Each structure stands twice: as structure tokens, then as C-alpha cells.
JSON list of C-alpha atoms in Angstrom, two decimals:
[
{"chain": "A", "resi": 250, "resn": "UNK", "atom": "CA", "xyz": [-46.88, -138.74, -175.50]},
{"chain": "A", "resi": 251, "resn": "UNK", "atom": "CA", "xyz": [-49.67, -137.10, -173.81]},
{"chain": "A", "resi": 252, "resn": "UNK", "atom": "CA", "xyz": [-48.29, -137.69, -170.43]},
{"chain": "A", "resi": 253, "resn": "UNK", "atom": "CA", "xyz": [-46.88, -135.54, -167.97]},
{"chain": "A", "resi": 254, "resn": "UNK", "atom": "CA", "xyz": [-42.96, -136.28, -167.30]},
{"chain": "A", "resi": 255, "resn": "UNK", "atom": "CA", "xyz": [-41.78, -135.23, -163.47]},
{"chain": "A", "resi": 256, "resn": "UNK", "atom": "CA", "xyz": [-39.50, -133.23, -165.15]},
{"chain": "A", "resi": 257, "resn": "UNK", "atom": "CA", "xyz": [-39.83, -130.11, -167.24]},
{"chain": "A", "resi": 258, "resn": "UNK", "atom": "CA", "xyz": [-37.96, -131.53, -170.51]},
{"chain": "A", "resi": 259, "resn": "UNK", "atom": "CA", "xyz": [-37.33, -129.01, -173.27]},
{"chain": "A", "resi": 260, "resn": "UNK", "atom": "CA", "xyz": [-39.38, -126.52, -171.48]},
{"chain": "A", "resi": 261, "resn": "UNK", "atom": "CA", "xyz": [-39.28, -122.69, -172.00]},
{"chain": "A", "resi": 262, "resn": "UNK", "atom": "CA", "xyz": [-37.86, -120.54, -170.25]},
{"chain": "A", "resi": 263, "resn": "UNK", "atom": "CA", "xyz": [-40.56, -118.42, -169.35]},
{"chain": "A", "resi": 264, "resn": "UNK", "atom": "CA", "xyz": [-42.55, -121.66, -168.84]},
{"chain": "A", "resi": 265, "resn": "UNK", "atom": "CA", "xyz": [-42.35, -123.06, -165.36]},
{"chain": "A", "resi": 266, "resn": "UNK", "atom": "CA", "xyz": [-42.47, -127.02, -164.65]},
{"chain": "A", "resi": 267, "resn": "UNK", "atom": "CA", "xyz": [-46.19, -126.13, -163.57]},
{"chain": "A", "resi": 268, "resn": "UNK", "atom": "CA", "xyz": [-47.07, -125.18, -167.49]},
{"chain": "A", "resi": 269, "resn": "UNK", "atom": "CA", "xyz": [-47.93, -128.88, -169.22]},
{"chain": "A", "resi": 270, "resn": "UNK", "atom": "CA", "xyz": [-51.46, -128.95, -170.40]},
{"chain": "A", "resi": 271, "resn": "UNK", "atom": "CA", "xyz": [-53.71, -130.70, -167.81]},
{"chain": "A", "resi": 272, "resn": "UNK", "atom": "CA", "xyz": [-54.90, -134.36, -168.93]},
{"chain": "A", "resi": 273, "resn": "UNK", "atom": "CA", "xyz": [-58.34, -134.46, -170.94]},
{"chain": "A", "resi": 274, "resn": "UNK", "atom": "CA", "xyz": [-60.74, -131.38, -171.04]},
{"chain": "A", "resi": 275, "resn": "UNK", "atom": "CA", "xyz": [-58.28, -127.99, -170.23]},
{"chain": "A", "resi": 276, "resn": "UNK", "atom": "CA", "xyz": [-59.22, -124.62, -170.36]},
{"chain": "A", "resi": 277, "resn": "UNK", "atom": "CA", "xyz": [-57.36, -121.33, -170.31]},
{"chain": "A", "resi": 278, "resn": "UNK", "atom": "CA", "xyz": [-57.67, -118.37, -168.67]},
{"chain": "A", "resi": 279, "resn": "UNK", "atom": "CA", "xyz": [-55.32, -115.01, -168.93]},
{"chain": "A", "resi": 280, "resn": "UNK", "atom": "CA", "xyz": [-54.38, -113.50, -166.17]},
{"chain": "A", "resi": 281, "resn": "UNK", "atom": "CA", "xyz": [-53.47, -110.02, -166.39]},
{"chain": "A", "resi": 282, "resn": "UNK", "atom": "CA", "xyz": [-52.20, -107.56, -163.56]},
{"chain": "A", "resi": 283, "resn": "UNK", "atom": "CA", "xyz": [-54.54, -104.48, -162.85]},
{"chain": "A", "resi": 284, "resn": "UNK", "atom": "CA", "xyz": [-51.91, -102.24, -162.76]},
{"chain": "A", "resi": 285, "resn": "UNK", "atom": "CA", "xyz": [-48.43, -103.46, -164.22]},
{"chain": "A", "resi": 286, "resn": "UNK", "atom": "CA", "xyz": [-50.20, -104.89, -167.56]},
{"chain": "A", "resi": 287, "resn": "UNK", "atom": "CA", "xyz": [-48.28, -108.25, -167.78]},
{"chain": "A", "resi": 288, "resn": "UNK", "atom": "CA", "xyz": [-50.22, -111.73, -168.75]},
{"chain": "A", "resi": 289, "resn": "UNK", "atom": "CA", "xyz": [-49.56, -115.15, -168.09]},
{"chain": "A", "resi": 290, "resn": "UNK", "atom": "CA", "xyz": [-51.78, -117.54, -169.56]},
{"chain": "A", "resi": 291, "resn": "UNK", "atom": "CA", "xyz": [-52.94, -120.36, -166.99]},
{"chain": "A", "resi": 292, "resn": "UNK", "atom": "CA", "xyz": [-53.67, -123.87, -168.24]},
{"chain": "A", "resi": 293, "resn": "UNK", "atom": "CA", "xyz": [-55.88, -125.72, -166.19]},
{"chain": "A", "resi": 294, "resn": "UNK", "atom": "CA", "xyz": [-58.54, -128.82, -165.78]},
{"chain": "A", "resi": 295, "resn": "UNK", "atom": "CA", "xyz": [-61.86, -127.71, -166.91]},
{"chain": "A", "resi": 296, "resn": "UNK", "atom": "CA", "xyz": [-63.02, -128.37, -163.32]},
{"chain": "A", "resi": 297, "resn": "UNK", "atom": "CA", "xyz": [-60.39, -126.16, -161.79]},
{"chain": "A", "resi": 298, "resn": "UNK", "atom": "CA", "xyz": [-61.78, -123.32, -159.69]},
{"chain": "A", "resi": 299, "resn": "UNK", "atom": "CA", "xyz": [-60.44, -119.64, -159.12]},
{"chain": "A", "resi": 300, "resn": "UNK", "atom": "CA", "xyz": [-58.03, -120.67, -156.07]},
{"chain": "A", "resi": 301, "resn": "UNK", "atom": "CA", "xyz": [-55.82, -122.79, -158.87]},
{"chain": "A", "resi": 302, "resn": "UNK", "atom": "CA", "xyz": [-55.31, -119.82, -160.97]},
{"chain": "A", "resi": 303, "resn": "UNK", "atom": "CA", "xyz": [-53.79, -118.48, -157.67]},
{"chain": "A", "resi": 304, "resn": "UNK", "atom": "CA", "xyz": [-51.88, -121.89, -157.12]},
{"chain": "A", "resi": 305, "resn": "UNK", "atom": "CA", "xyz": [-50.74, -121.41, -160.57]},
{"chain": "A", "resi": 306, "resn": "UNK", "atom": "CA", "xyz": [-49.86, -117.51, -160.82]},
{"chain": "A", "resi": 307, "resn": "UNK", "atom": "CA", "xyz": [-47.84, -118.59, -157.46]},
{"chain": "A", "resi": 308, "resn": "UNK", "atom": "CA", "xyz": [-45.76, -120.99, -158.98]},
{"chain": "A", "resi": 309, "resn": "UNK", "atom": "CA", "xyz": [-45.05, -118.85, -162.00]},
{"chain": "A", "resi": 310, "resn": "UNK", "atom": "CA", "xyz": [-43.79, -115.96, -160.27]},
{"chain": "A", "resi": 311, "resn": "UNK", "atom": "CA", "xyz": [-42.14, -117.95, -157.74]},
{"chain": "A", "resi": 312, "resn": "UNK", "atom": "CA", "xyz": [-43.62, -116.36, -154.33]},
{"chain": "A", "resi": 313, "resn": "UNK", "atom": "CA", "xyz": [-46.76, -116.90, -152.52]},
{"chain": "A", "resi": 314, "resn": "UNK", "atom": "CA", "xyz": [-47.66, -113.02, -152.30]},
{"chain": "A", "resi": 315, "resn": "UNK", "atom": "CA", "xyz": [-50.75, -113.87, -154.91]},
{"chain": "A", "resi": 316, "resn": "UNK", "atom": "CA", "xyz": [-52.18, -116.67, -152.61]},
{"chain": "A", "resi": 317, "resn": "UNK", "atom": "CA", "xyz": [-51.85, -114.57, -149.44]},
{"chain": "A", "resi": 318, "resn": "UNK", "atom": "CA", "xyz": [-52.66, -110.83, -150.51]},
{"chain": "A", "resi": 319, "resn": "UNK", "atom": "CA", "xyz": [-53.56, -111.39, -154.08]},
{"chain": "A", "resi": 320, "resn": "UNK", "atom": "CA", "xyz": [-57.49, -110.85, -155.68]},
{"chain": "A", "resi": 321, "resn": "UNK", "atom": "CA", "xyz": [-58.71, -112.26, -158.65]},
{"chain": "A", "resi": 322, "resn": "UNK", "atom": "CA", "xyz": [-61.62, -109.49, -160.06]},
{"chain": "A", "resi": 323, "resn": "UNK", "atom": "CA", "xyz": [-63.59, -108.80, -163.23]},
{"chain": "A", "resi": 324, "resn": "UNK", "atom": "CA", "xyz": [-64.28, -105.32, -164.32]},
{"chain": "A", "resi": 325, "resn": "UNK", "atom": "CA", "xyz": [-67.97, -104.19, -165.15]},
{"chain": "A", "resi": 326, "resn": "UNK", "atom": "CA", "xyz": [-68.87, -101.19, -166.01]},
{"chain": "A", "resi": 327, "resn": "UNK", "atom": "CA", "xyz": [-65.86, -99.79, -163.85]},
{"chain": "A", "resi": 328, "resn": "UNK", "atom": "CA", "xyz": [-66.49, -101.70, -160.94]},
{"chain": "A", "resi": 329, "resn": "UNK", "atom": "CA", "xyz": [-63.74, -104.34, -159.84]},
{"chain": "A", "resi": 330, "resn": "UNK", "atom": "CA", "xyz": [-65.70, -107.70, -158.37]},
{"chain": "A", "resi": 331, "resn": "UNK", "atom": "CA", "xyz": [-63.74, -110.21, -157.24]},
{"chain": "A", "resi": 332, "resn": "UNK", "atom": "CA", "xyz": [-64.01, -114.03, -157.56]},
{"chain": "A", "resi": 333, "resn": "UNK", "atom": "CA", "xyz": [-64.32, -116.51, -154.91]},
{"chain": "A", "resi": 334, "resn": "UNK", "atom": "CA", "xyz": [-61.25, -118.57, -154.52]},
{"chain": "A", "resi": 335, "resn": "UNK", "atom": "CA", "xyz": [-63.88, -121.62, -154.02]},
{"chain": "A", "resi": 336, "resn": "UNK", "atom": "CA", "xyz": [-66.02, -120.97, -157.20]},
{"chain": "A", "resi": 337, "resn": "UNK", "atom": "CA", "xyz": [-65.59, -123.21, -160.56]},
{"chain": "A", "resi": 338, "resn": "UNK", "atom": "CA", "xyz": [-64.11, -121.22, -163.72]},
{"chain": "A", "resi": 339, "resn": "UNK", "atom": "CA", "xyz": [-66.38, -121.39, -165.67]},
{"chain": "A", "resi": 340, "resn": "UNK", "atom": "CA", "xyz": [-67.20, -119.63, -168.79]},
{"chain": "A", "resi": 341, "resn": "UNK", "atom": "CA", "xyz": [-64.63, -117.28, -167.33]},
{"chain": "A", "resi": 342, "resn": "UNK", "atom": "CA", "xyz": [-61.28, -116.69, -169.34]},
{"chain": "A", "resi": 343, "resn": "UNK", "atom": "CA", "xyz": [-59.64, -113.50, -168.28]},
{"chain": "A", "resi": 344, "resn": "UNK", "atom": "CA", "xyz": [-59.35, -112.55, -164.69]},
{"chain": "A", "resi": 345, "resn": "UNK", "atom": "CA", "xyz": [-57.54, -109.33, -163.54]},
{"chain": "A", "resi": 346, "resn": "UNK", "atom": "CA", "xyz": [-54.70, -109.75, -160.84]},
{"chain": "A", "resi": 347, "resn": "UNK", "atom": "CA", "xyz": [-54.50, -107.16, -157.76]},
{"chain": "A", "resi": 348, "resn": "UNK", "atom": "CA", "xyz": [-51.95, -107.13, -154.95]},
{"chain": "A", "resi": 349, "resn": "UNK", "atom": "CA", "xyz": [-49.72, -109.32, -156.10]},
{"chain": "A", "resi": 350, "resn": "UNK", "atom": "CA", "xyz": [-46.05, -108.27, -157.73]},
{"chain": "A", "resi": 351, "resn": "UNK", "atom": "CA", "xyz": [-45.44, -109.16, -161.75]},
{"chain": "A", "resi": 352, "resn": "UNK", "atom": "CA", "xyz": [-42.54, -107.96, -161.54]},
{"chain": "A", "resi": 353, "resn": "UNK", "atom": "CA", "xyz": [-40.40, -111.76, -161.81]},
{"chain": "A", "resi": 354, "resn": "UNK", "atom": "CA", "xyz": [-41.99, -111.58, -165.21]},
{"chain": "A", "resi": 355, "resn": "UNK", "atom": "CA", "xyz": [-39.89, -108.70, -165.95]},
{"chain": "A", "resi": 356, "resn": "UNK", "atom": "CA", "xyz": [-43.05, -107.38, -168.57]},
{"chain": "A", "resi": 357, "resn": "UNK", "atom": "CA", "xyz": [-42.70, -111.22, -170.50]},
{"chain": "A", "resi": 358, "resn": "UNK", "atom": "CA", "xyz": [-45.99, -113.32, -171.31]},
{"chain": "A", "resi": 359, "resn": "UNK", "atom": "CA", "xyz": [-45.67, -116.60, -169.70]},
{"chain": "A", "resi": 360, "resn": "UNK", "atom": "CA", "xyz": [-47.61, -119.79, -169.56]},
{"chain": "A", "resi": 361, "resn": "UNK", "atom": "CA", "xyz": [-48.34, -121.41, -166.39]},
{"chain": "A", "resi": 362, "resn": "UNK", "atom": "CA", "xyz": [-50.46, -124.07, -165.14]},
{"chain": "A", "resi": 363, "resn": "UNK", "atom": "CA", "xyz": [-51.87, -126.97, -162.79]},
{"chain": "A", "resi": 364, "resn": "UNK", "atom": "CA", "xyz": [-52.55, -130.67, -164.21]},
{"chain": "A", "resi": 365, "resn": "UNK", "atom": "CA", "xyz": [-55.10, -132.82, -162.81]},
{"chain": "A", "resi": 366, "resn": "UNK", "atom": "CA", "xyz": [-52.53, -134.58, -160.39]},
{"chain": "A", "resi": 367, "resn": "UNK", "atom": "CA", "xyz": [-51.89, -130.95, -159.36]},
{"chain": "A", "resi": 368, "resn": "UNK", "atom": "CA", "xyz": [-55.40, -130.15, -158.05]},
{"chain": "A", "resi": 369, "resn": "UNK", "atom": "CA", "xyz": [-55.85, -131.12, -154.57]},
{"chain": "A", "resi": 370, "resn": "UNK", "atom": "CA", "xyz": [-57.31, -134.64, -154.49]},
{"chain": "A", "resi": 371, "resn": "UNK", "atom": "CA", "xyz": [-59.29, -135.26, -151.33]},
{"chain": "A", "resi": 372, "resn": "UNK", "atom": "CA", "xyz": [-60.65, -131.67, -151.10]},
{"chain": "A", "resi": 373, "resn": "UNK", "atom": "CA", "xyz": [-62.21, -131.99, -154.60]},
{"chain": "A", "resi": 374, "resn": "UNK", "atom": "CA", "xyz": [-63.54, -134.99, -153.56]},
{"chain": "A", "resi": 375, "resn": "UNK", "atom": "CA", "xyz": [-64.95, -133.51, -150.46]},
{"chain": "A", "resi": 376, "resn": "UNK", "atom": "CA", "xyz": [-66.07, -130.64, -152.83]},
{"chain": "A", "resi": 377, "resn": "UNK", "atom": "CA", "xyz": [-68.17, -132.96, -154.91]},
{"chain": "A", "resi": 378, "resn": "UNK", "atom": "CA", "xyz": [-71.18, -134.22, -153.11]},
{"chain": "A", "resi": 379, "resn": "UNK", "atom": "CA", "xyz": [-73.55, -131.98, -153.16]},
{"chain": "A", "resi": 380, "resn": "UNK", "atom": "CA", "xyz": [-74.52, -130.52, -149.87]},
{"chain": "A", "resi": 381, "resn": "UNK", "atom": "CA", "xyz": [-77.46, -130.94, -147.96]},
{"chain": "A", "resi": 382, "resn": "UNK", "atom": "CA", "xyz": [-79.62, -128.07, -146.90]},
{"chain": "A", "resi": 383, "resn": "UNK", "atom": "CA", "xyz": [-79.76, -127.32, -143.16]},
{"chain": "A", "resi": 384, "resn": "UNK", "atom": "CA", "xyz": [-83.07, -128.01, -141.76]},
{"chain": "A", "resi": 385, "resn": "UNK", "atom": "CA", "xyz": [-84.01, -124.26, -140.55]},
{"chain": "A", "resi": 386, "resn": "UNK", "atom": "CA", "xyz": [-81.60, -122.79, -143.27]},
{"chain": "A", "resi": 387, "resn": "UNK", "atom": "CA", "xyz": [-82.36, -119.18, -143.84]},
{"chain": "A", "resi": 388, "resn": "UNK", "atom": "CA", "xyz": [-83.31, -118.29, -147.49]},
{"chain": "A", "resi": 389, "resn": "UNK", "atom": "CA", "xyz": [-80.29, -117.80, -149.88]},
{"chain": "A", "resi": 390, "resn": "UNK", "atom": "CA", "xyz": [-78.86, -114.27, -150.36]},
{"chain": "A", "resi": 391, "resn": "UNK", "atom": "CA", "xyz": [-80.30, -113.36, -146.81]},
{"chain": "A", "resi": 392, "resn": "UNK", "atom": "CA", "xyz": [-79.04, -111.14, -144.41]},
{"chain": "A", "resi": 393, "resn": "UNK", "atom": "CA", "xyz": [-79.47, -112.13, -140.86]},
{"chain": "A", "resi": 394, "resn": "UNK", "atom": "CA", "xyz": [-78.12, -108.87, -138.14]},
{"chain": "A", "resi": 395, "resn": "UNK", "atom": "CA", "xyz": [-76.06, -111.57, -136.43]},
{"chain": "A", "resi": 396, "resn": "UNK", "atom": "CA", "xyz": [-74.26, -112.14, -139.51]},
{"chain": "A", "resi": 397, "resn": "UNK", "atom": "CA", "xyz": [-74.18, -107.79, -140.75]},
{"chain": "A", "resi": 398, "resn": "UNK", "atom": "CA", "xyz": [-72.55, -107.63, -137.08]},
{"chain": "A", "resi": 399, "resn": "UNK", "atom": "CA", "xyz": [-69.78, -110.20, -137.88]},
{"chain": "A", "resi": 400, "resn": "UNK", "atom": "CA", "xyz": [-69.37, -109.06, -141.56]},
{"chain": "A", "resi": 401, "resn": "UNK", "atom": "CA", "xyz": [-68.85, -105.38, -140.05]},
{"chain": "A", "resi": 402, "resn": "UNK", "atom": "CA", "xyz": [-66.37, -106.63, -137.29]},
{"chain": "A", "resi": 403, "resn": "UNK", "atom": "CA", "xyz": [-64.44, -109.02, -139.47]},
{"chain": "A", "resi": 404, "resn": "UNK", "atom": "CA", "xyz": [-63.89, -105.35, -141.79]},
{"chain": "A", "resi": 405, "resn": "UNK", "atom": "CA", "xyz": [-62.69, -103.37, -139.01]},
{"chain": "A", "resi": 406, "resn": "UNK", "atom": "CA", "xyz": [-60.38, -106.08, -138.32]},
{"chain": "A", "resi": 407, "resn": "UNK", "atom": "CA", "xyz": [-59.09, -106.32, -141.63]},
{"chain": "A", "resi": 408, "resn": "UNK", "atom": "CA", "xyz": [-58.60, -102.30, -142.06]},
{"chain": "A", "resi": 409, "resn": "UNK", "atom": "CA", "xyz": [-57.28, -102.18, -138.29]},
{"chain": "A", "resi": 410, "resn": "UNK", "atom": "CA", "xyz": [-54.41, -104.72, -139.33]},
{"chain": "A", "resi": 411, "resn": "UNK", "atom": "CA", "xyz": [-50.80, -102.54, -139.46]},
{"chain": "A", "resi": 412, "resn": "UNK", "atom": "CA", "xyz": [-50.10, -103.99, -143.29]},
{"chain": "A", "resi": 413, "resn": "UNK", "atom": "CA", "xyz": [-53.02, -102.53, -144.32]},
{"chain": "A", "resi": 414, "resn": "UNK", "atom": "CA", "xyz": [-52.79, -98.95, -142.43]},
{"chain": "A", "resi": 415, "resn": "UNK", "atom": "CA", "xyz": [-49.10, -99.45, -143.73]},
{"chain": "A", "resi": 416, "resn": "UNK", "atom": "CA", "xyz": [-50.28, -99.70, -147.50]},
{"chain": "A", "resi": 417, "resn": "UNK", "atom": "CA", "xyz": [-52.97, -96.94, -147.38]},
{"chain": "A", "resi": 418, "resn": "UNK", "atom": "CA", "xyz": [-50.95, -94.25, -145.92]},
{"chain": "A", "resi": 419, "resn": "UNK", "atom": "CA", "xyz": [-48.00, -95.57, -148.58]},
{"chain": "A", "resi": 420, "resn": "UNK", "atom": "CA", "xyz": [-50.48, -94.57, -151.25]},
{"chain": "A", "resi": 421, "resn": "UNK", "atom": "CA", "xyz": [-51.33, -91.22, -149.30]},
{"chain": "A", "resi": 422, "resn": "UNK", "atom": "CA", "xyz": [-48.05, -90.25, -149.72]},
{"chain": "A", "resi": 423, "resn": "UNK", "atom": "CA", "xyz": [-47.55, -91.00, -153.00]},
{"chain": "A", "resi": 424, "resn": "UNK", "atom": "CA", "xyz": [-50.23, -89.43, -154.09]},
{"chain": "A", "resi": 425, "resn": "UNK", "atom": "CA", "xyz": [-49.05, -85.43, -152.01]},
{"chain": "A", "resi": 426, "resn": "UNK", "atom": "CA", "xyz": [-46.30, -85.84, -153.24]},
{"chain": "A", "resi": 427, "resn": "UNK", "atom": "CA", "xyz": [-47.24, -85.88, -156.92]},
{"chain": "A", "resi": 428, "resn": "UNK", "atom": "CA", "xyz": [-45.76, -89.27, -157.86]},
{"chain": "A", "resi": 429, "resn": "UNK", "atom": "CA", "xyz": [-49.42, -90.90, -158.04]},
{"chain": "A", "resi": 430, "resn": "UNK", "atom": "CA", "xyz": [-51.98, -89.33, -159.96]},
{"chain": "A", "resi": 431, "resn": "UNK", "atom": "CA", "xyz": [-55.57, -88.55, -158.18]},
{"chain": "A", "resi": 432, "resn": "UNK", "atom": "CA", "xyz": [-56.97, -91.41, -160.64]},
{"chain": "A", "resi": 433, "resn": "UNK", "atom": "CA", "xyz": [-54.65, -93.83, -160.11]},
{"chain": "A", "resi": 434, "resn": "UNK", "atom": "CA", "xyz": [-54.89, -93.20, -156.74]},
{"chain": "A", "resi": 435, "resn": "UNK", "atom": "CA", "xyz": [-58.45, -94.10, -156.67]},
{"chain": "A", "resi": 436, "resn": "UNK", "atom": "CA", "xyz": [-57.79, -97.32, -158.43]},
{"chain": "A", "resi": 437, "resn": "UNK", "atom": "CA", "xyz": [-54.66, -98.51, -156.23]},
{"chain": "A", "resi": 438, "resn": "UNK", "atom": "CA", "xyz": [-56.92, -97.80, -152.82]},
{"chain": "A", "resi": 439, "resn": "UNK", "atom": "CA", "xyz": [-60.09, -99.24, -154.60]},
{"chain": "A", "resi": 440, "resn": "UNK", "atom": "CA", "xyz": [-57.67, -102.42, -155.40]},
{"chain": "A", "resi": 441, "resn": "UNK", "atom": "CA", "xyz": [-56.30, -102.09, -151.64]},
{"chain": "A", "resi": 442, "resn": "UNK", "atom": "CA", "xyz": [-59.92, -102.01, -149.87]},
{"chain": "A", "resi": 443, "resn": "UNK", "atom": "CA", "xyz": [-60.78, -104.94, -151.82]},
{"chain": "A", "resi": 444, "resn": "UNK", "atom": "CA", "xyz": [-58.17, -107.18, -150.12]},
{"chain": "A", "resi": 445, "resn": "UNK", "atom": "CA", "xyz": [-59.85, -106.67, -146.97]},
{"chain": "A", "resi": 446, "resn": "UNK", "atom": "CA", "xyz": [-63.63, -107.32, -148.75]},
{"chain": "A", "resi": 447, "resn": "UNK", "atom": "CA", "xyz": [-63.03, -111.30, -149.99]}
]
């Protein structure tokens, strides 16, 4: 049967409750870590948008780290760009995972996933209708100084914050003392700023 039981019969092991294949259209999208190299594969409505893969990834692994800290990017032309939580899927179907822990997996694929019962019902409703264009709106993509000045405050907020002066000088060390290469360095702060830049 093609329904969803409330329990996870006959499941695998490294398949959570959370991994039956959504009702009707379903896509899937890997998720691997940046850095550690494991995958899960998330199973989700076709409708789903980038903050379920977190949902999902956070039931997998059993800790909310991914939905706090955790960035889902792409990487073009080795540049990391990172998805809105609020934007649909998509064509998308691989998504690299920074600043959250893998480790549960203990280096296993898993499957993972959200059904449509799973999906947060009234805020995809609220979601749907489309919305209606302030009267005085500014054109799209346009960057008012009020708004630079709050984009540049809300930064030095986020890099002020102790966890964050706490993680950069964690890699610091690493890296004088020789147990992080320059490189990967690079890559672990690049990965570290972009927490702060959602």
C-alpha cells in the first residue's frame, strides 16, 4: 500500500521513520557534506523547498545543528552560493552541506525524508497566494542605503557574536599549528563566513 504507516515497519537501519517516499510527485535531492564527504539522499514532495532538506537532514542525524548553523550551497566555478531556506527545489538535486556534523552517519549513505503530511500545512498555504506588489515598491534587485546600512550592521553582528569569534580563531589555530592545511583553511573559513551571509 502506498500509504504512510505511523510507524517505521521493516525499515532500515540507516533509514529513519522520516524516509517513506512522499505521496504523489517526489523528488530527490543528495545531500553531501562539504567537508566530511558523506550523502544522504532526501526524499521529498516536489513542492518542498530548501528549508525541508534541512528539516530532513535534522531528523536523520538526530540533532538540530543543520537547522540552526547549517548552509545549504552549490559550487560554481569555485564559489560556494548558498540557497534560501524559503526557495522551491527545483531543478536542483544535489546540495552541499556546511556547518553541520555527519558524523551520526559514521561515513554510511542514508535515506531520509519529509512526506506531504510532514511539510508544514498552514505556512504553505500562506506561501501560496501570490503576493501583491507594494504600491511605491522599489525595483527588484535594488539597493536602497537604508537597507546597505542594515545589511552591513546585521554582518557585524553576526561576526561580533562569541560562537563565531570562537570558530574562527579555532581554525587559526589549527591551521599554526600545522594540523589544517593553508587550503583547507581557506575553505573551512570561506564555509564559516558564509553562516553569517544567509
Amino acid at each position: 500500500s502506498a500509504e504512510a504507516a505511523p510507524s517505521a515497519e521493516a525499515a532500515p537501519a540507516a533509514a529513519p521513520r522520516a524516509a517513506r517516499r512522499p505521496r504523489g510527485e517526489a523528488i530527490e535531492v543528495i545531500a553531501r557534506h562539504a567537508i566530511q564527504g558523506s550523502e544522504v539522499t532526501v526524499l521529498l514532495p516536489a513542492h518542498a523547498r530548501f528549508k525541508h532538506v534541512k528539516q530532513a537532514l535534522a531528523k536523520c542525524l538526530g540533532s538540530d545543528e543543520v537547522l540552526t548553523r547549517g548552509q545549504l550551497m552549490k559550487k560554481e566555478n569555485g564559489i560556494y552560493n548558498a540557497f534560501k531556506d524559503a526557495k522551491r527545489i527545483g531543478d536542483v538535486r544535489q546540495v552541499l552541506v556546511v556547518c553541520a556534523d555527519f558524523a551520526s552517519l559514521g561515513g554510511q549513505a542514508a535515506v531520509c525524508g519529509l512526506s506531504e503530511e510532514d511539510l508544514s500545512e498552514p505556512e504553505e498555504v500562506a506561501e501560496a497566494p501570490p503576493a501583491r506588489a507594494p504600491e511605491r515598491a522599489s525595483r527588484p534587485g535594488e539597493l536602497t542605503r537604508s537597507r546597505a546600512v542594515a545589511l552591513q550592521k546585521e554582518l557585524l553582528e553576526g561576526f561580533s557574536e562569541s560562537e563565531f569569534q570562537r570558530e574562527l580563531k579555532s581554525l587559526e589555530k589549527r591551521k599554526n599549528g600545522g594540523s589544517l592545511k593553508p587550503s583547507e583553511f581557506m575553505q573551512a573559513r570561506q564555509e564559516l563566513f558564509l553562516t553569517v551571509q544567509r
